[in-house]
Coordinates of C-alpha atoms in Angstrom, one line a residue:
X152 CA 0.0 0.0 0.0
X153 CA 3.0 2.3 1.1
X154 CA 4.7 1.6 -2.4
X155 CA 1.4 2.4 -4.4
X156 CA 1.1 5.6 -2.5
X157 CA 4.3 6.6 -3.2
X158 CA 4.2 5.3 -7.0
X159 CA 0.7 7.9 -7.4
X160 CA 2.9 10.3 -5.5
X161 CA 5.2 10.7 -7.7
X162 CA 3.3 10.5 -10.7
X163 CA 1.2 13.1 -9.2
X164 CA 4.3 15.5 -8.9
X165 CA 5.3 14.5 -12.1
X166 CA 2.8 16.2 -14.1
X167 CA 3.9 19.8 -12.4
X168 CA 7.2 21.4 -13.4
X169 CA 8.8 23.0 -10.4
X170 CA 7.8 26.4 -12.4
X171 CA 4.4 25.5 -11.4
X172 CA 5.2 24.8 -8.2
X173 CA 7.0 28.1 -7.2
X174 CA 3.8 29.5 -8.6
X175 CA 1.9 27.9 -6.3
X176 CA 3.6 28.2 -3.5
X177 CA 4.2 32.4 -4.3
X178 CA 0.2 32.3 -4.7
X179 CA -0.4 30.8 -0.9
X180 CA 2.0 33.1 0.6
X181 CA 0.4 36.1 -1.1
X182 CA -2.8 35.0 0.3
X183 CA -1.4 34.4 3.8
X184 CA 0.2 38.2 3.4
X185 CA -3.2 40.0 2.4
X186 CA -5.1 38.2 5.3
X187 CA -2.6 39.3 8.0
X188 CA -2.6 42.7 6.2
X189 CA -6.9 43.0 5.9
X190 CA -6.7 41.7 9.9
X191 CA -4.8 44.3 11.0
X192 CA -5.9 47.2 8.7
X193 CA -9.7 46.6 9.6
X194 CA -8.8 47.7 13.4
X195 CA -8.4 51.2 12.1
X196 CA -11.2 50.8 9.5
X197 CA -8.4 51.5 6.7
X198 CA -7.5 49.2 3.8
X199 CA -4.9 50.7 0.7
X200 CA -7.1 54.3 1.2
X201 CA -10.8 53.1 0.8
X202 CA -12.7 53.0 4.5
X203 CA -14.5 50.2 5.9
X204 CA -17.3 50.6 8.8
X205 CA -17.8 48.0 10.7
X206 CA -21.3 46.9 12.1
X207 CA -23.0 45.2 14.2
X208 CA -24.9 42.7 12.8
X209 CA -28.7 42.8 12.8
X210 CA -28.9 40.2 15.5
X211 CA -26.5 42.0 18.1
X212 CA -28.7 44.9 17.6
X213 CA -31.9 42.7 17.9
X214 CA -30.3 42.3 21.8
X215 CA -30.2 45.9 22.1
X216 CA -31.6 47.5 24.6
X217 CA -34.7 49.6 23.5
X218 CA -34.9 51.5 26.2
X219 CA -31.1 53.4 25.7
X220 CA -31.1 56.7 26.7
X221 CA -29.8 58.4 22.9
X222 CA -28.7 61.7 23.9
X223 CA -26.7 60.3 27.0
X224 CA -24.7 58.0 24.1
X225 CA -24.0 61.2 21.8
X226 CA -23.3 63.1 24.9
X227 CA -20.8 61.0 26.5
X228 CA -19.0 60.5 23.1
X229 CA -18.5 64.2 22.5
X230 CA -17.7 65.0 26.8
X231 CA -13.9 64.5 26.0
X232 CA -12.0 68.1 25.7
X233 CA -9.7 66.9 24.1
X234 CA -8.5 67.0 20.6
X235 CA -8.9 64.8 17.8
X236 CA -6.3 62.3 16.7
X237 CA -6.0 60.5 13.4
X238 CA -5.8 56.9 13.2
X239 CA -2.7 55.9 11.0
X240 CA -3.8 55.9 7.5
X241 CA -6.6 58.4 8.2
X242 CA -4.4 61.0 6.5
X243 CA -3.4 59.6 3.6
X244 CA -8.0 58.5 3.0
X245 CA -10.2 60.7 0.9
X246 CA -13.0 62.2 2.7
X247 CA -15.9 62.5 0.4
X248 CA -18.6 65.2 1.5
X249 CA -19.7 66.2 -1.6
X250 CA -23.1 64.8 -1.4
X251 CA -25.4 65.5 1.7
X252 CA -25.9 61.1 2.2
X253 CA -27.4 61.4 5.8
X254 CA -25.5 58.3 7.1
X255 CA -25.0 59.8 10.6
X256 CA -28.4 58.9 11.3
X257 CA -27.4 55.0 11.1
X258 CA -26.7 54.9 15.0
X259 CA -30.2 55.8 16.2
X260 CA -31.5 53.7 13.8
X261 CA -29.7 50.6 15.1
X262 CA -30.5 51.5 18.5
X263 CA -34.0 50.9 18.1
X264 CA -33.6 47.8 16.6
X265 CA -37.0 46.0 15.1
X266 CA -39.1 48.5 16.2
X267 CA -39.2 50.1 12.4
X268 CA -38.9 46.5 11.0
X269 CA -41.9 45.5 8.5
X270 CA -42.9 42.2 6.7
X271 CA -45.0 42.5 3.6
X272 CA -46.2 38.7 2.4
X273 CA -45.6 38.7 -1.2
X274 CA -49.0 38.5 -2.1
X275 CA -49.8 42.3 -0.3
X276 CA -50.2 45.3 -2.2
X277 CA -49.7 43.8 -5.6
X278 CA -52.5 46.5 -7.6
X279 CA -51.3 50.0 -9.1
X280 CA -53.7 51.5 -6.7
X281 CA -54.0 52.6 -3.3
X282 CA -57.3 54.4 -3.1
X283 CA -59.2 55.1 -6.5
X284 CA -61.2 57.2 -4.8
X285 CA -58.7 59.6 -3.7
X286 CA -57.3 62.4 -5.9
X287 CA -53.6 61.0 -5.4
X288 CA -54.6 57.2 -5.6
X289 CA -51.5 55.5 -5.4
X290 CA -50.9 57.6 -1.7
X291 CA -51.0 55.1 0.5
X292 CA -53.6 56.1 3.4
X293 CA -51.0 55.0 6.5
X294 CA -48.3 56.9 5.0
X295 CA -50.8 60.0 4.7
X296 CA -51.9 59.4 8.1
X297 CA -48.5 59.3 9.6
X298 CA -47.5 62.6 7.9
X299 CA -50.2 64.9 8.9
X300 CA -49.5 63.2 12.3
X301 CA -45.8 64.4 11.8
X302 CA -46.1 67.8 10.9
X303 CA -49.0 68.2 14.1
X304 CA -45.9 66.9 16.5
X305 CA -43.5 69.0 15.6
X306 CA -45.6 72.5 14.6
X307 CA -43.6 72.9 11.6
X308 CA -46.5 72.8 8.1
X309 CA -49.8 73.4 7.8
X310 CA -51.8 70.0 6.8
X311 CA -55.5 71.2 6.7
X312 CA -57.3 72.4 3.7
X313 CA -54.3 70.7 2.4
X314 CA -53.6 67.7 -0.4
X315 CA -50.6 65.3 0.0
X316 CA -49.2 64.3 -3.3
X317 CA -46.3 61.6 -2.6
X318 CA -42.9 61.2 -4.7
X319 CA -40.3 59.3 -5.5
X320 CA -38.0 62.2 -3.3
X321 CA -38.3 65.5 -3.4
X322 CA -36.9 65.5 -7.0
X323 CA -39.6 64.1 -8.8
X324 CA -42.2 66.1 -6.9
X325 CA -39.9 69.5 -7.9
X326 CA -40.4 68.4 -11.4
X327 CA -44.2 67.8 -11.0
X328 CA -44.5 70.9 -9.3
X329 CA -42.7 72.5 -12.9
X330 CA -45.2 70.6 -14.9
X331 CA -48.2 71.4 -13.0
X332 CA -47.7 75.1 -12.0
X333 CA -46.0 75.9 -16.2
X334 CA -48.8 77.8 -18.3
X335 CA -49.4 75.4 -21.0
X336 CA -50.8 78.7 -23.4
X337 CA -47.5 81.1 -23.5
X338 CA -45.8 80.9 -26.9
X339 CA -42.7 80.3 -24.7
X340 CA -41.4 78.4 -21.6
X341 CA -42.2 80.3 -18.3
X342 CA -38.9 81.6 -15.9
X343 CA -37.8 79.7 -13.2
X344 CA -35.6 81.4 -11.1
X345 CA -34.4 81.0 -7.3
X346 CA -32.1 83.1 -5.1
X347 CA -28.2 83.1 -5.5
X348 CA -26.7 80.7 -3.7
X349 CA -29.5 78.1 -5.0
X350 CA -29.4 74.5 -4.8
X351 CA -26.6 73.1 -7.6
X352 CA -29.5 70.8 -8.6
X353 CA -32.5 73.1 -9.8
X354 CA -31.0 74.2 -12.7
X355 CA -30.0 70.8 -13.8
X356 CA -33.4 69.4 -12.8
X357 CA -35.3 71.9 -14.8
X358 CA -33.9 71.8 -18.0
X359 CA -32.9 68.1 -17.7
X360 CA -35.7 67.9 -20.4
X361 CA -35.3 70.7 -22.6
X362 CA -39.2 71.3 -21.4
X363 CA -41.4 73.7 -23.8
X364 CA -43.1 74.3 -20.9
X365 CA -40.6 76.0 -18.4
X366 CA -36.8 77.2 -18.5
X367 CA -34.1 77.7 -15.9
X368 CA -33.6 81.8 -16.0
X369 CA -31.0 81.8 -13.2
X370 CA -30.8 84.2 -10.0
X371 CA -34.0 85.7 -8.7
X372 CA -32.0 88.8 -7.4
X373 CA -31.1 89.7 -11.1
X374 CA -34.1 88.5 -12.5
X375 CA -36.0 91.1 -14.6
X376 CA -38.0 89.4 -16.9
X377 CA -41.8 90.9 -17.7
X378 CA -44.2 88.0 -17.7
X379 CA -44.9 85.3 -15.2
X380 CA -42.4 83.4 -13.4
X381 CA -41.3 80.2 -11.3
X382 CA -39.3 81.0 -7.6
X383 CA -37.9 78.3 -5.9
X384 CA -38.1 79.2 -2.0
X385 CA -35.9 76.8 -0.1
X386 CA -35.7 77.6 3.5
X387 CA -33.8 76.5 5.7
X388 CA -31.8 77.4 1.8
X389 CA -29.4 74.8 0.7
X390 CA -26.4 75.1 0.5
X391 CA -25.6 78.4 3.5
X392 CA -28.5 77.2 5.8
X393 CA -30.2 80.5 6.2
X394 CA -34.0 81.1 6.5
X395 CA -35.2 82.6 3.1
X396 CA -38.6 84.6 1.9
X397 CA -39.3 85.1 -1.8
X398 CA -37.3 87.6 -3.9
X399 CA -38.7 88.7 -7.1
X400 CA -42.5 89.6 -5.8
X401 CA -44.4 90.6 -8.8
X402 CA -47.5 89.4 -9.0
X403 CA -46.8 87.3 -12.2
X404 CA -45.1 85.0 -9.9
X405 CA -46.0 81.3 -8.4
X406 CA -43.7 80.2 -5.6
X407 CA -42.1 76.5 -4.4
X408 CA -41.1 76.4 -1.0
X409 CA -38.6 73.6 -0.8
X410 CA -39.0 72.6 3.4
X411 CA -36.8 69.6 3.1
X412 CA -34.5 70.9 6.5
X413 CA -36.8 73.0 8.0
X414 CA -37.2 70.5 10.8
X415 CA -35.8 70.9 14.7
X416 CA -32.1 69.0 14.1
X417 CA -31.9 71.6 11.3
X418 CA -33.6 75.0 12.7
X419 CA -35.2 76.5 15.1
X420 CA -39.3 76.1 14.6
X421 CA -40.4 79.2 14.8
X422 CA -44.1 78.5 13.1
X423 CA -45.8 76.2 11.2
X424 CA -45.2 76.9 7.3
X425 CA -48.5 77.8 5.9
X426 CA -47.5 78.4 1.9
X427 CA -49.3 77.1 -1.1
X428 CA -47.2 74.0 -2.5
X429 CA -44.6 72.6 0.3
X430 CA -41.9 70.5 -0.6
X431 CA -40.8 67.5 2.3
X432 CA -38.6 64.5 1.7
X433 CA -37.6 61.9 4.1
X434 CA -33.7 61.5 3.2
X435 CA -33.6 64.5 5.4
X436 CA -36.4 64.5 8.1
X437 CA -35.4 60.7 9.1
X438 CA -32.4 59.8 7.2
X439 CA -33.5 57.0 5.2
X440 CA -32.6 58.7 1.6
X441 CA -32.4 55.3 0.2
X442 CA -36.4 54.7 0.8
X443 CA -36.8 57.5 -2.5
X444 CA -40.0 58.4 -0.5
X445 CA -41.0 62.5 -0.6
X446 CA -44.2 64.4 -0.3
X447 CA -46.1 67.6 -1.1
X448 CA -48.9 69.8 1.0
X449 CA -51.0 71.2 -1.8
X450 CA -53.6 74.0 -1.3
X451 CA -54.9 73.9 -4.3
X452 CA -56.7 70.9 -5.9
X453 CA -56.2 71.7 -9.8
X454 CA -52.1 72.1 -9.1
X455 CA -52.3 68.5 -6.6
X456 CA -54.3 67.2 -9.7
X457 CA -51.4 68.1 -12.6
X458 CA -49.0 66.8 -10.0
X459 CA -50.4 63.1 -9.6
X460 CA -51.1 63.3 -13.2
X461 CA -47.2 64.0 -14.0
X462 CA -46.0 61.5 -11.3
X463 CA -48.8 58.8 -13.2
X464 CA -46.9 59.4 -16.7
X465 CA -43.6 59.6 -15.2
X466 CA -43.5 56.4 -12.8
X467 CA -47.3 55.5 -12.5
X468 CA -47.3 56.0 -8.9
X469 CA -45.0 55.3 -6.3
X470 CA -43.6 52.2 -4.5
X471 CA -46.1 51.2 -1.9
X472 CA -43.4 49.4 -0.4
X473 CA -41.2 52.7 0.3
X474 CA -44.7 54.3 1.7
X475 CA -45.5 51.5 4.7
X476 CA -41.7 51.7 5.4
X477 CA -41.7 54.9 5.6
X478 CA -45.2 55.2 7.5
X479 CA -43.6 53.0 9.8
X480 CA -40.3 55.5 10.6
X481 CA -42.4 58.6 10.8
X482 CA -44.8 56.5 13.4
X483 CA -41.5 55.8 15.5
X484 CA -40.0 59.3 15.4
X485 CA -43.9 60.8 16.3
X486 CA -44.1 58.4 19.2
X487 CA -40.5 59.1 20.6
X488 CA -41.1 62.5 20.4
X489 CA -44.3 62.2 22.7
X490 CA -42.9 59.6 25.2
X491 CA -41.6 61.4 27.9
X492 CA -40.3 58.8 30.6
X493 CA -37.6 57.7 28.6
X494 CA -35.4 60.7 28.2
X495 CA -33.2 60.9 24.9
X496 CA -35.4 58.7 22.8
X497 CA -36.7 61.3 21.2
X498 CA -35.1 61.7 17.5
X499 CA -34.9 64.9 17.0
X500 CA -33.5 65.4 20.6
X501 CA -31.0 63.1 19.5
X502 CA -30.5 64.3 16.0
X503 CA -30.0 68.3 17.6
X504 CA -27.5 66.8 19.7
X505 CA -25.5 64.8 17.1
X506 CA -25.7 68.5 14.9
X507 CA -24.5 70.6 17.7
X508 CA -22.0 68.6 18.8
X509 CA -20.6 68.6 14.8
X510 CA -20.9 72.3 14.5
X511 CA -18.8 72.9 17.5
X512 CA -16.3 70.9 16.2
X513 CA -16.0 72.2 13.0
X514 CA -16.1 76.2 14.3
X515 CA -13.6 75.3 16.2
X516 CA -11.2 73.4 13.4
X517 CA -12.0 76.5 11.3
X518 CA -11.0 78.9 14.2
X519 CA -7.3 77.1 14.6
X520 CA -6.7 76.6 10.8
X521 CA -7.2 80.6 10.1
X522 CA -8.1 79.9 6.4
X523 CA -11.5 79.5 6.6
X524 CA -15.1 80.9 8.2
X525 CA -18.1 79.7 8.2
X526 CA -22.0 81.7 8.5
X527 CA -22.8 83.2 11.9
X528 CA -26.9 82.7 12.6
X529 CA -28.9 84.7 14.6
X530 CA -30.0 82.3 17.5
X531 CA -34.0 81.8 17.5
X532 CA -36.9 80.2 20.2
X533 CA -37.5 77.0 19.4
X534 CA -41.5 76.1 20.2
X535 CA -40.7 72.0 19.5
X536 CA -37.4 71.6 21.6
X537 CA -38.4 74.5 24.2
X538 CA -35.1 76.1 23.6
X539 CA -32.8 79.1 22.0
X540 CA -30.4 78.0 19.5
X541 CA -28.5 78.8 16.8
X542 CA -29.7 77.0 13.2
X543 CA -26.9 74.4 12.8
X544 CA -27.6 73.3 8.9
X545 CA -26.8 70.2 7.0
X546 CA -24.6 71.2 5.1
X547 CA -21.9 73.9 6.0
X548 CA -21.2 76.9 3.7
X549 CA -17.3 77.4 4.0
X550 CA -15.4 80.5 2.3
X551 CA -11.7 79.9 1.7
X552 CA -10.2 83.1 3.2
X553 CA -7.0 85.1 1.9
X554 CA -5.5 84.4 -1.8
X555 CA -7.4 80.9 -2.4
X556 CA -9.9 81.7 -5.3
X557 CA -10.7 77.8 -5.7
X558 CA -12.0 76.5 -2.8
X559 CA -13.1 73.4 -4.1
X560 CA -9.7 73.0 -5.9
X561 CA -7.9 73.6 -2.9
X562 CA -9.3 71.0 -0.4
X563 CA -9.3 68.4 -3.2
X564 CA -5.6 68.6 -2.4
X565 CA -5.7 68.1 0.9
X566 CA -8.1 65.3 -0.4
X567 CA -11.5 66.5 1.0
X568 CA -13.8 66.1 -1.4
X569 CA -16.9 69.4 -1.8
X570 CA -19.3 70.9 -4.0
X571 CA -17.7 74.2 -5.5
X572 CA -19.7 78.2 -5.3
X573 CA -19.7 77.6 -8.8
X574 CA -22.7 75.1 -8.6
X575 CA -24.3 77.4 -6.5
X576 CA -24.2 80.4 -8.8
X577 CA -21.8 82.1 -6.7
X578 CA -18.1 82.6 -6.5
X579 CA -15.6 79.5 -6.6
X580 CA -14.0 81.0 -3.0
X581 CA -16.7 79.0 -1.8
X582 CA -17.6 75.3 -1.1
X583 CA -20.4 73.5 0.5
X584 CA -19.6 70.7 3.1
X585 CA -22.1 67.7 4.0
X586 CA -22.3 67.6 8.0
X587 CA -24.6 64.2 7.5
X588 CA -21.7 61.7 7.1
X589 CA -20.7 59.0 9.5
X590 CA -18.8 59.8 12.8
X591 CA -15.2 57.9 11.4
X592 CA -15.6 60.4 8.5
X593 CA -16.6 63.5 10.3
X594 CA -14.0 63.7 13.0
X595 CA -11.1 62.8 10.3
X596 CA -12.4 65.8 8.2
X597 CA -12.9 68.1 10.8
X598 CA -9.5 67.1 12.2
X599 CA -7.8 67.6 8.9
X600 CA -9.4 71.1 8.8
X601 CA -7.8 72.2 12.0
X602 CA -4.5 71.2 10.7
X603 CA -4.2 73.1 7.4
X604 CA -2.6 76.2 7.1
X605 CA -1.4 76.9 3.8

């Protein structure tokens, strides 16, 4: 047996040339190499530049306790005085806050483990329609329910006399809002203008399509146009964070007013909005951008009808799926709010927090560096939190101080990723930053910040 097993053996090895073997053997050792290297790297979250989160698993957050007091958790992690160091390899990694992805919010979410959980059986909610009966009939009635019920907690939009159209995001519902408000009679597309610095997207958005019916016509403080008109209101305004009011007031014109951060993380609520066609979303009221799910408070019946119309030709309807997951996250954030034996469940408590905490840090990076500044806001009562503050915005509007014309350009370098004035119709000295990133990402940026000088 032992000379038959040697006999295969050999004939075994004999069909590899010893080329094949070092090849072999090189390929095992590389392996062995890149697992030491991907064990030790993932302790810093760091592999060759790109960054890796870890998380707990959906079962270690099942075990959870629900009762975690929030605000004590982003409290305790921001009571340290002391500064901010970099892991190794943090310095060398590319911090991308272009885009205003409001990951931060990922912690609360875990913490309340299956309470926003739903199971649809596959046979559920299989029909285009929700309720044929209702002027927006693929709205789900839940999700409508759960907004108004929103909106009533906090104090911050009118919901009577009103109609809720729902959206794919706030995007779609923008571009309903263009198709429903545009005067389908004019021998040429109506204005659409907003105050400089707008939002980089509306002028992409609205003539995305090359639309006979309406055309971008650039900043509402030069605007000077005769005829009727299109202003896009967006307050708390993205990308500087300040409260805005229309610009142009002729009485030609039809106003938008984007709302999407006018909630208490955000701003002070001062009132409840009471305009004619309001503009929500909830990638920023809850953070879950990835549901696509945004809605609209109508007042008038005729514009809510164009919009559903617009949304039927564009997507016929919207996911009903998105809606009872969302109905479900605005449920959870109206309850926490209104719970009051388990202080810091409250999102927005926590979510005010988590945004002060940030904006500290970053006035403070920008007060060492001596290259940058940042917007100074009036501080304003706020009738949901029962407290002054200062608005502390999603995004933050930094000016590159001194002989830097290119903001963007310039951070690039120091391989911070923004969005340039130039988007913004403004001058290039500028850049928005996104303040909604995770915590790993945040504190390396703001870090980074405090370090550059030149």
């Amino acid at each position: 047996m032992l000379q038959f097993s040697l006999r295969e053996m050999a004939k075994f090895l004999s069909v590899f040339s010893v080329r094949n073997l070092l090849v072999l053997s090189l390929a095992l050792n590389v392996s062995l190499v890149l697992r030491v290297l991907v064990l030790h790297d993932s302790q810093n979250g760091s592999f060759n530049g790109f960054f890796f989160e870890k998380q707990n698993g959906p079962q270690e957050e099942a075990h959870a306790s629900k009762r975690a007091r929030l605000s004590s958790s982003v409290s305790s992690s921001s009571s340290s005085s002391s500064p901010l160091t970099m892991a190794q390899g943090d310095q060398d990694r590319v911090i991308n806050l272009d885009h205003g992805d409001p990951t931060m919010y990922e912690n609360y979410w875990q913490k309340k483990g299956d309470e926003t959980t739903i199971v649809i059986p596959g046979w559920q909610f299989m029909s285009y329609f929700s309720d044929p009966t209702s002027l927006c009939w693929f709205l789900e009635p839940e999700f409508a329910k759960q907004v108004v019920r929103l909106h009533k907690v906090v104090g911050n939009a009118v919901t009577e006399n009103r109609h809720i159209v729902v959206g794919t995001g706030s995007t779609q519902l923008f571009q309903a809002a263009l198709y429903a408000l545009s005067p389908n009679t004019e021998a040429e597309p109506i204005s659409v203008v907003s105050a400089a610095p707008y939002y980089s997207s509306y002028p992409v958005i609205t003539d995305c399509l090359r639309s006979g019916l309406y055309k971008w016509a650039g900043d509402a403080r030069s605007f000077s146009k005769n005829g009727p008109y299109i202003e896009l209101v967006t307050s708390p305004n993205n990308p500087d964070g300040f409260v805005r009011h229309s610009i142009v007031n002729r009485s030609e014109g039809i106003l938008i007013h984007d709302l999407a951060y006018y909630w208490p993380q955000y701003t002070p609520i001062s009132s409840p909005a009471n305009y004619d066609l309001m503009l929500f979303t909830v990638s920023k009221s809850t953070g879950h951008a990835g549901m696509r799910i945004g809605w609209a408070l109508v007042k008038d019946e005729d514009v809510a009808k164009r919009m559903t119309k617009y949304i039927e030709l564009n997507t016929i309807g919207v996911s009903k799926d998105s809606q009872l997951r969302a109905a479900t996250v605005l449920k959870v954030i109206s309850d926490s709010c209104e719970r009051s034996d388990e202080e810091g469940d409250s999102f927005f408590e926590f979510s005010y927090h988590l945004m002060a905490k940030r904006w500290k840090q970053l006035r403070e990076a920008v007060h060492q560096s001596g290259l940058f500044s940042v917007p100074d806001f009036p501080p304003q009562f706020c009738n949901f939190l029962n407290r002054v503050f200062e608005p502390q915005p999603a995004f933050a509007w930094v000016k590159c101080e001194g002989e830097i014309e290119d903001c963007e350009s310039f951070l690039r370098g120091k391989k911070i990723l923004t969005r340039g004035g130039k988007h913004f119709g403004v001058s290039p000295k500028y850049v928005r930053i996104s303040m909604l990133d995770r915590d790993n990402n945040y504190d390396t940026f703001v870090e980074r910040m405090s370090t550059i000088q030149s």
